[in-house]
Tab-separated table of C-alpha atoms and ligand atoms in Angstrom:
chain	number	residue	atom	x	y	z
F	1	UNK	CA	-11.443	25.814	23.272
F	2	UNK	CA	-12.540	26.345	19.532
F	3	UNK	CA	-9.369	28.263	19.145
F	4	UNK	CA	-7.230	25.313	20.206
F	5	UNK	CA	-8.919	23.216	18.031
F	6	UNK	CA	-8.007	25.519	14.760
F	7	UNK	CA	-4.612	25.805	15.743
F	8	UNK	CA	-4.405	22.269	15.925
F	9	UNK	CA	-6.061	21.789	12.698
F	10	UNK	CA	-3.298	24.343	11.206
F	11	UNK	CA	-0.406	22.676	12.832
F	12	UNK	CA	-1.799	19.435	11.319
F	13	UNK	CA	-1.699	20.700	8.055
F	14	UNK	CA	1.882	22.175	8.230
F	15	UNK	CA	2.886	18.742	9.330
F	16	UNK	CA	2.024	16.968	6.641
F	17	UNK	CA	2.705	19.193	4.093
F	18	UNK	CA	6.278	19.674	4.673
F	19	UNK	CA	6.819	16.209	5.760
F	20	UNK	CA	5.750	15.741	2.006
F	21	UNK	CA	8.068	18.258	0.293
F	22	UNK	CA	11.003	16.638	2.437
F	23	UNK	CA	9.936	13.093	1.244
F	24	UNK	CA	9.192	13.804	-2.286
F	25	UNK	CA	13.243	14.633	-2.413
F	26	UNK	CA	16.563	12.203	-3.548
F	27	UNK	CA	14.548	9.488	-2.498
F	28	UNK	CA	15.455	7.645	-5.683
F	29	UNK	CA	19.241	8.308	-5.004
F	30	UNK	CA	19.252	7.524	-1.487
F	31	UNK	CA	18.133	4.341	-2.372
F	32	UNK	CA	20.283	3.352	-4.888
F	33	UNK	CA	23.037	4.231	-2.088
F	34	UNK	CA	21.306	2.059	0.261
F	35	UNK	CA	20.057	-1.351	-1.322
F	36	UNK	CA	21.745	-0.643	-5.355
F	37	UNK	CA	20.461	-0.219	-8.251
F	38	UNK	CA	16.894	-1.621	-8.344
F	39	UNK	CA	18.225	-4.535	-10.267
F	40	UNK	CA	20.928	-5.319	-7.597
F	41	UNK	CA	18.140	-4.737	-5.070
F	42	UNK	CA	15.576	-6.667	-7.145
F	43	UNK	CA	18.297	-9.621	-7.426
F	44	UNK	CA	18.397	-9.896	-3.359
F	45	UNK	CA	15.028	-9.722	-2.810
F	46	UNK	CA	14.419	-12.907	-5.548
F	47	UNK	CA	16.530	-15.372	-3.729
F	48	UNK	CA	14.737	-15.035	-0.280
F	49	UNK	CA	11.130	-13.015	-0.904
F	50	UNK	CA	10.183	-14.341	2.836
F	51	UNK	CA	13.166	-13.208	4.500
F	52	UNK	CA	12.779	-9.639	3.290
F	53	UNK	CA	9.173	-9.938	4.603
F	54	UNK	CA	10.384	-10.645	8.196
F	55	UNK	CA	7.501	-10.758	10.904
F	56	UNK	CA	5.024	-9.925	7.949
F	57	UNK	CA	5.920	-13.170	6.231
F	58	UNK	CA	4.930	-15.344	9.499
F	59	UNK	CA	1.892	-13.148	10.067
F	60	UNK	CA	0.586	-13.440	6.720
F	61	UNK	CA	1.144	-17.019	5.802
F	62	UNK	CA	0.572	-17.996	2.343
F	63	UNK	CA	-0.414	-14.169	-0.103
F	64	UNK	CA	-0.946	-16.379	-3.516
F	65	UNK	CA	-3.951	-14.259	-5.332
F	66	UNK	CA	-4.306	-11.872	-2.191
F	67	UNK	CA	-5.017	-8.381	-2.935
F	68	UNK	CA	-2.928	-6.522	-0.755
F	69	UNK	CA	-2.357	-2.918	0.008
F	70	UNK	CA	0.735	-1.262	1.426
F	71	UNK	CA	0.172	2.043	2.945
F	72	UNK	CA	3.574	4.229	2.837
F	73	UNK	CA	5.173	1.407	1.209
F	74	UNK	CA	7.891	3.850	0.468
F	75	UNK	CA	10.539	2.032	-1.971
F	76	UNK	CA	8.149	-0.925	-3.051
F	77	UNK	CA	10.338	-3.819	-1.149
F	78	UNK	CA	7.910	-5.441	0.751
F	79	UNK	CA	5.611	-5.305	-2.493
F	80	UNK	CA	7.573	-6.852	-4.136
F	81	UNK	CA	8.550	-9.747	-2.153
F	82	UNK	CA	4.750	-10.076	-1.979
F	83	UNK	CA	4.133	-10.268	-5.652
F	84	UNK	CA	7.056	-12.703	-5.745
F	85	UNK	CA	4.933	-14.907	-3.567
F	86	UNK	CA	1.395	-14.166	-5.979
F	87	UNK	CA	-0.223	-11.267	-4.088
F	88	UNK	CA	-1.708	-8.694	-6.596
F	89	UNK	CA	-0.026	-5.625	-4.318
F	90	UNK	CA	-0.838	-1.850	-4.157
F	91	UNK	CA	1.916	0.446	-2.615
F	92	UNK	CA	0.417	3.936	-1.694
F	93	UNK	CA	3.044	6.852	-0.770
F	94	UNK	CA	3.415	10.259	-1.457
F	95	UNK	CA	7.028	10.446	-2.520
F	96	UNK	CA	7.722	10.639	-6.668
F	97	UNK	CA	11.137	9.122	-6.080
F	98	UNK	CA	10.270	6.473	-4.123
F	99	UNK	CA	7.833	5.218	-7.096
F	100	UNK	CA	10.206	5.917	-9.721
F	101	UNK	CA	12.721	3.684	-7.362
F	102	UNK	CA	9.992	0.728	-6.749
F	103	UNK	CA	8.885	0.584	-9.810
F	104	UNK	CA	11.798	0.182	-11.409
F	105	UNK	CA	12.631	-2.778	-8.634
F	106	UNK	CA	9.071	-4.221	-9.752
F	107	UNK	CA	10.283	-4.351	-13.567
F	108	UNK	CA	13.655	-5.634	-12.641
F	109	UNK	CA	11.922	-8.703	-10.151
F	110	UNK	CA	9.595	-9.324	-13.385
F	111	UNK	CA	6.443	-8.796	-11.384
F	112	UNK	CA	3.415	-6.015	-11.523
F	113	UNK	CA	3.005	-3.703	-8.587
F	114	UNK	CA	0.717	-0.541	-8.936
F	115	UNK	CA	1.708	2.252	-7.493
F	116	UNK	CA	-0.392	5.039	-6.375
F	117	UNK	CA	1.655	8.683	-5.458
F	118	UNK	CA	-0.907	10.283	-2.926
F	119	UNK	CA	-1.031	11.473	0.661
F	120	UNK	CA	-2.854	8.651	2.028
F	121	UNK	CA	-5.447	10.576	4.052
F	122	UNK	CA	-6.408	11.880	0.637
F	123	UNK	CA	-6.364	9.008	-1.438
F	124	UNK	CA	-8.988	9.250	-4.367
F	125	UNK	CA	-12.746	7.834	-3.308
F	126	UNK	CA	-13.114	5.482	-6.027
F	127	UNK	CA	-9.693	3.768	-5.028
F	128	UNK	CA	-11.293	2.873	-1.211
F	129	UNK	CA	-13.521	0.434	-2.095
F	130	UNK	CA	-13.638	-2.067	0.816
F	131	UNK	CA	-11.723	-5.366	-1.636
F	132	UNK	CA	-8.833	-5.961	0.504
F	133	UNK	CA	-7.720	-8.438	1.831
F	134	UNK	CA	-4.940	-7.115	3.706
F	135	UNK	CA	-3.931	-3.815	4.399
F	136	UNK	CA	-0.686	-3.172	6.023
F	137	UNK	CA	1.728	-0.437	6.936
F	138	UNK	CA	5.050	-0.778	8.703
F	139	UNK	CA	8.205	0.748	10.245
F	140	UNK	CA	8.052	4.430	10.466
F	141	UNK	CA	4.207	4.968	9.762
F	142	UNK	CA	1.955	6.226	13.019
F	143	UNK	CA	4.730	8.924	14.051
F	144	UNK	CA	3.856	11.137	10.732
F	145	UNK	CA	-0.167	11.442	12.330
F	146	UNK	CA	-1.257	14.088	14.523
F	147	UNK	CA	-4.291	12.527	14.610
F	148	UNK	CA	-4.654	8.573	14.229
F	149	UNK	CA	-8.404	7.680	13.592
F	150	UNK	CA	-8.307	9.381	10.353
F	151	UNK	CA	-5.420	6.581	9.602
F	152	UNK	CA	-7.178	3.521	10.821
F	153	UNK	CA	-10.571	4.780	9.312
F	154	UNK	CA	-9.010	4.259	5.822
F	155	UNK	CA	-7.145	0.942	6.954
F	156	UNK	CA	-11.004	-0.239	8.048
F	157	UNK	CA	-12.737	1.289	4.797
F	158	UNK	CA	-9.834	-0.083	2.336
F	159	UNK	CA	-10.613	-4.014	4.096
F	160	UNK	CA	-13.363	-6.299	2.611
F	161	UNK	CA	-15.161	-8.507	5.265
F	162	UNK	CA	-12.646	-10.787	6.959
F	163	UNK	CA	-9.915	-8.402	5.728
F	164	UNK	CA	-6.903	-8.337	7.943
F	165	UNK	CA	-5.074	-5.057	9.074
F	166	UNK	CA	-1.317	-5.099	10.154
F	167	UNK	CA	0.130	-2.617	11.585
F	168	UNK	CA	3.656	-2.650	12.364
F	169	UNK	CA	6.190	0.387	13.981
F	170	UNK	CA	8.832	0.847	16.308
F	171	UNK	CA	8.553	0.298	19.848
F	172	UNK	CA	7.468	3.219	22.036
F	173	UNK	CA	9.511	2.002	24.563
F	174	UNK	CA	12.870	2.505	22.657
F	175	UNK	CA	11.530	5.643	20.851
F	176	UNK	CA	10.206	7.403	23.543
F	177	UNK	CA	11.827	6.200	26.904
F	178	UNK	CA	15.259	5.163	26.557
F	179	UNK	CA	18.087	6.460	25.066
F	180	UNK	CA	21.146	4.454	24.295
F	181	UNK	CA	24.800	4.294	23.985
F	182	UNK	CA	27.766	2.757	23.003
F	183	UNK	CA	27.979	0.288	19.473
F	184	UNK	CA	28.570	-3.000	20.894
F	185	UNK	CA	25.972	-5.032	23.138
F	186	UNK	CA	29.520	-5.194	25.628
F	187	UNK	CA	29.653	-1.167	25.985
F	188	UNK	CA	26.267	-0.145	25.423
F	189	UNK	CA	23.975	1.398	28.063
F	190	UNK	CA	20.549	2.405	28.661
F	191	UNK	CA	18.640	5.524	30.278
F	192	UNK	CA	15.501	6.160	30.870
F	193	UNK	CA	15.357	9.732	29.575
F	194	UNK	CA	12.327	10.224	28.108
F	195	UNK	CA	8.687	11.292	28.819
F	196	UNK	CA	6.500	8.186	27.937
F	197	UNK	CA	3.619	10.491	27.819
F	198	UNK	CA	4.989	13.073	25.867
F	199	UNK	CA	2.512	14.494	23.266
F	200	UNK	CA	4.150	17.158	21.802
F	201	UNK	CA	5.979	17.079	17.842
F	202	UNK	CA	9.499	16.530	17.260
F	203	UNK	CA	11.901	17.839	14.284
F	204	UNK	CA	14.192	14.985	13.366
F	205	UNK	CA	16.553	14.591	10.269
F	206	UNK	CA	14.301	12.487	7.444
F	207	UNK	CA	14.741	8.759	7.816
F	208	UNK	CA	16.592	8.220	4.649
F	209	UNK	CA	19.020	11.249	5.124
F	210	UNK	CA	22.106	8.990	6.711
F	211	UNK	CA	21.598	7.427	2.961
F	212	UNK	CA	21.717	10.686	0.726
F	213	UNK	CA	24.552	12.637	-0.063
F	214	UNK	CA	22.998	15.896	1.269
F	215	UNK	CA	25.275	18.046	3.623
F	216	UNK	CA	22.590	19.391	5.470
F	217	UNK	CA	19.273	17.202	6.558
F	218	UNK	CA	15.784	17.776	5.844
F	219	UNK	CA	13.676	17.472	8.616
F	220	UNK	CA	10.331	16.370	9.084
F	221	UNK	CA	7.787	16.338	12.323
F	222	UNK	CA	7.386	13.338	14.191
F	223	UNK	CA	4.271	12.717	16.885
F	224	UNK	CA	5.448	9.750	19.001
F	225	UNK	CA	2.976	7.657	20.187
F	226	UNK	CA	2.205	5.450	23.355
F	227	UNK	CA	1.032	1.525	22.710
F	228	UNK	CA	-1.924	2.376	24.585
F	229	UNK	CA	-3.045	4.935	21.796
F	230	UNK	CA	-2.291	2.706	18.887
F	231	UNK	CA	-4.364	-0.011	20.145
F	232	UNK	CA	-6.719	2.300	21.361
F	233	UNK	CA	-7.427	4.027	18.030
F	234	UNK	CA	-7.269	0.413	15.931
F	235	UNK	CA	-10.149	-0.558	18.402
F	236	UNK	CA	-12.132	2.537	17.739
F	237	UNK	CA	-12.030	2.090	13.882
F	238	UNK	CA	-14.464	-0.909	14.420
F	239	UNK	CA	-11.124	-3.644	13.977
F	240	UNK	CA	-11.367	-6.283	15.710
F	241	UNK	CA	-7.997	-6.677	17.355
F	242	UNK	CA	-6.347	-10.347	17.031
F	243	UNK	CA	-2.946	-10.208	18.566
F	244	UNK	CA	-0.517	-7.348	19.492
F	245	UNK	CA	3.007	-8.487	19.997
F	246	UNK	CA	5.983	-7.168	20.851
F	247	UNK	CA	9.396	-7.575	19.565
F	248	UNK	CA	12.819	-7.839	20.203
F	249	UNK	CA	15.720	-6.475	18.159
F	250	UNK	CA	15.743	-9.032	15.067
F	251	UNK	CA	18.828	-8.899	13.934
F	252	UNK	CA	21.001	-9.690	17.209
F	253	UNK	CA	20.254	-11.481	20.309
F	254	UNK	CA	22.649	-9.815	22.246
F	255	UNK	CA	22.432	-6.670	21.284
F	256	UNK	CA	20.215	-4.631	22.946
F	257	UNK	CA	18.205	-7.785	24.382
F	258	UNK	CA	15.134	-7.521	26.607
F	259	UNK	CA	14.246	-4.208	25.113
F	260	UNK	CA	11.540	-4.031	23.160
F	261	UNK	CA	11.993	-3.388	19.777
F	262	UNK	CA	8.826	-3.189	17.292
F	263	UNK	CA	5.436	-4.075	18.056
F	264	UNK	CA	2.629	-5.632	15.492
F	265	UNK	CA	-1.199	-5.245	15.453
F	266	UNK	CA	-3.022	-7.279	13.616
F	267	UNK	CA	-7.098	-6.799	13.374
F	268	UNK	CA	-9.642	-8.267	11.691
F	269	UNK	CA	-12.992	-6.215	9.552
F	270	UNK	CA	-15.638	-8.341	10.699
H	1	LIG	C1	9.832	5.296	6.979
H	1	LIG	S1	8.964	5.076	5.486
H	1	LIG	C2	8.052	3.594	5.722
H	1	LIG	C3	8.924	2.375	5.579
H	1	LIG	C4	8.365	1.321	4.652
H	1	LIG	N1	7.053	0.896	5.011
H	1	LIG	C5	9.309	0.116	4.620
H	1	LIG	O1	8.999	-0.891	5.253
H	1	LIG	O2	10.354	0.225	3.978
H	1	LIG	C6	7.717	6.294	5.538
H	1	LIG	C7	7.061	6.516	4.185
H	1	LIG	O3	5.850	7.211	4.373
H	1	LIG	C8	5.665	8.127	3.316
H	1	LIG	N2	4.708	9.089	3.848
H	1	LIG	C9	4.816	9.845	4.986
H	1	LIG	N3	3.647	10.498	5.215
H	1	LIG	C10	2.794	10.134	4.196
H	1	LIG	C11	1.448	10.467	3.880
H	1	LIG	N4	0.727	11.304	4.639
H	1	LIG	N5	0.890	9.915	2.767
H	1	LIG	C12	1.606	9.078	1.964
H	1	LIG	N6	2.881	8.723	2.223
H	1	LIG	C13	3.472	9.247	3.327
H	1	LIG	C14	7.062	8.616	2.960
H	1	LIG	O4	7.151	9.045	1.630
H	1	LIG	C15	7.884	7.345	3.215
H	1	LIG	O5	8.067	6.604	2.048
């Protein structure tokens, strides 16, 4: 038993540390290949803040004066469609180019975004000091944990009272269960192929490779989870859980409709 336990502890700290080397790379340049230049990017994002928000923007409701905190906020986006709307925003992520990229989108919106580059499970002490209001992370968080209470501890400790705590990822359903086929809703196919209670880590090519101009992609180490153990560990932080929904693809109703697509938690520090 204690032996399992320290190669799990090892394995844990492989994980994350060369998930970090692989993130702290061309981040800025993949990017600018993906959304522009941070002024292009910063352009788009002025004209419809809300619509760049998505589900976060319906969740949240009105941000003016909140102090928010993004957890792998990754290119500063959604923090800064959130200043755009008043919120005094944090974005914490451990990738140089990704700050270099968001702040730069910050300066070019004309709003003030802080920006701390840290693994978030070691995030300084006197930066967890319970004045949240919200803390949220979203789309392509929970699979980089081996372990998810030390996640959802911080998400608690970061909240003041009444804080609220959104969590948002993809759909274990479509990343664990099915696979699918074919690029139009009229040819495309579904199989369940997967193990829904699969526990064990997968190497996949780095989310923003199909964006950089590197021949060969960097991988990093995913742990898929089940809904079950999401909502399972937000409850045993001490959140109060509000509402977990599930949602379909976004952008198409046709498209691979009735599968579920994303799913949102959204808890309460009471
Ligand atoms: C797929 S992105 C998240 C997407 C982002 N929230 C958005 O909506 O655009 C994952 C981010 O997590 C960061 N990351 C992964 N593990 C991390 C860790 N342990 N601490 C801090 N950042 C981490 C990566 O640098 C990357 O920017």
């Amino acid at each position: 038993m204690e032996e399992n336990f320290n190669t799990i502890d090892e394995e844990k700290k492989v994980v994350i540390d060369s998930n970090e080397e692989i993130w702290n790379k061309e981040t800025y340049d993949a990017w600018v290949n993906r959304f522009g230049t941070p002024e292009e990017a910063a352009a788009r994002i002025k004209k419809n803040p809300e619509a760049v928000l998505s589900i976060l923007y319906s969740k949240l409701g009105d941000v003016k004066g909140k102090r928010i905190m993004n957890l792998m906020g990754s290119n500063g986006n959604k923090a800064v469609a959130l200043a755009l709307l008043g919120a005094e925003v944090t974005v914490v992520d451990f990738s140089e180019g990704n700050k270099n990229y968001a702040l730069e989108l910050a300066k070019a919106a004309d709003v003030k975004i802080d920006y701390i580059v840290s693994d978030v499970l070691k995030l300084p002490k006197e930066k967890v000091r319970g004045d949240y209001d919200i803390v949220f992370a979203e789309m392509g968080i929970i699979h980089y944990f081996t372990d998810l209470a030390p996640f959802m501890k911080l998400m608690y400790e970061l909240l003041s009272n009444k804080g609220i705590a959104l969590l948002r990822d993809f759909h274990p359903v479509s990343t664990k269960l099915i696979s699918s086929r074919g690029s139009t809703a009229k040819v495309r196919k579904h199989k369940v192929t997967g193990d829904y209670f699969d526990t064990s880590l997968e190497e996949k090519d780095v989310s923003y490779f199909k964006y950089s101009e590197d021949d060969v992609p960097k991988k990093v180490f995913l742990r898929k989870w089940t809904l079950g153990e999401v909502v399972t560990s937000v409850a045993n932080s001490g959140l109060v859980i509000k509402s977990l929904d599930e949602e379909p693809n976004l952008s198409s109703e046709v498209f691979d409709k009735g599968i579920p697509k994303t799913f949102t938690v959204m808890a309460e520090k009471l």
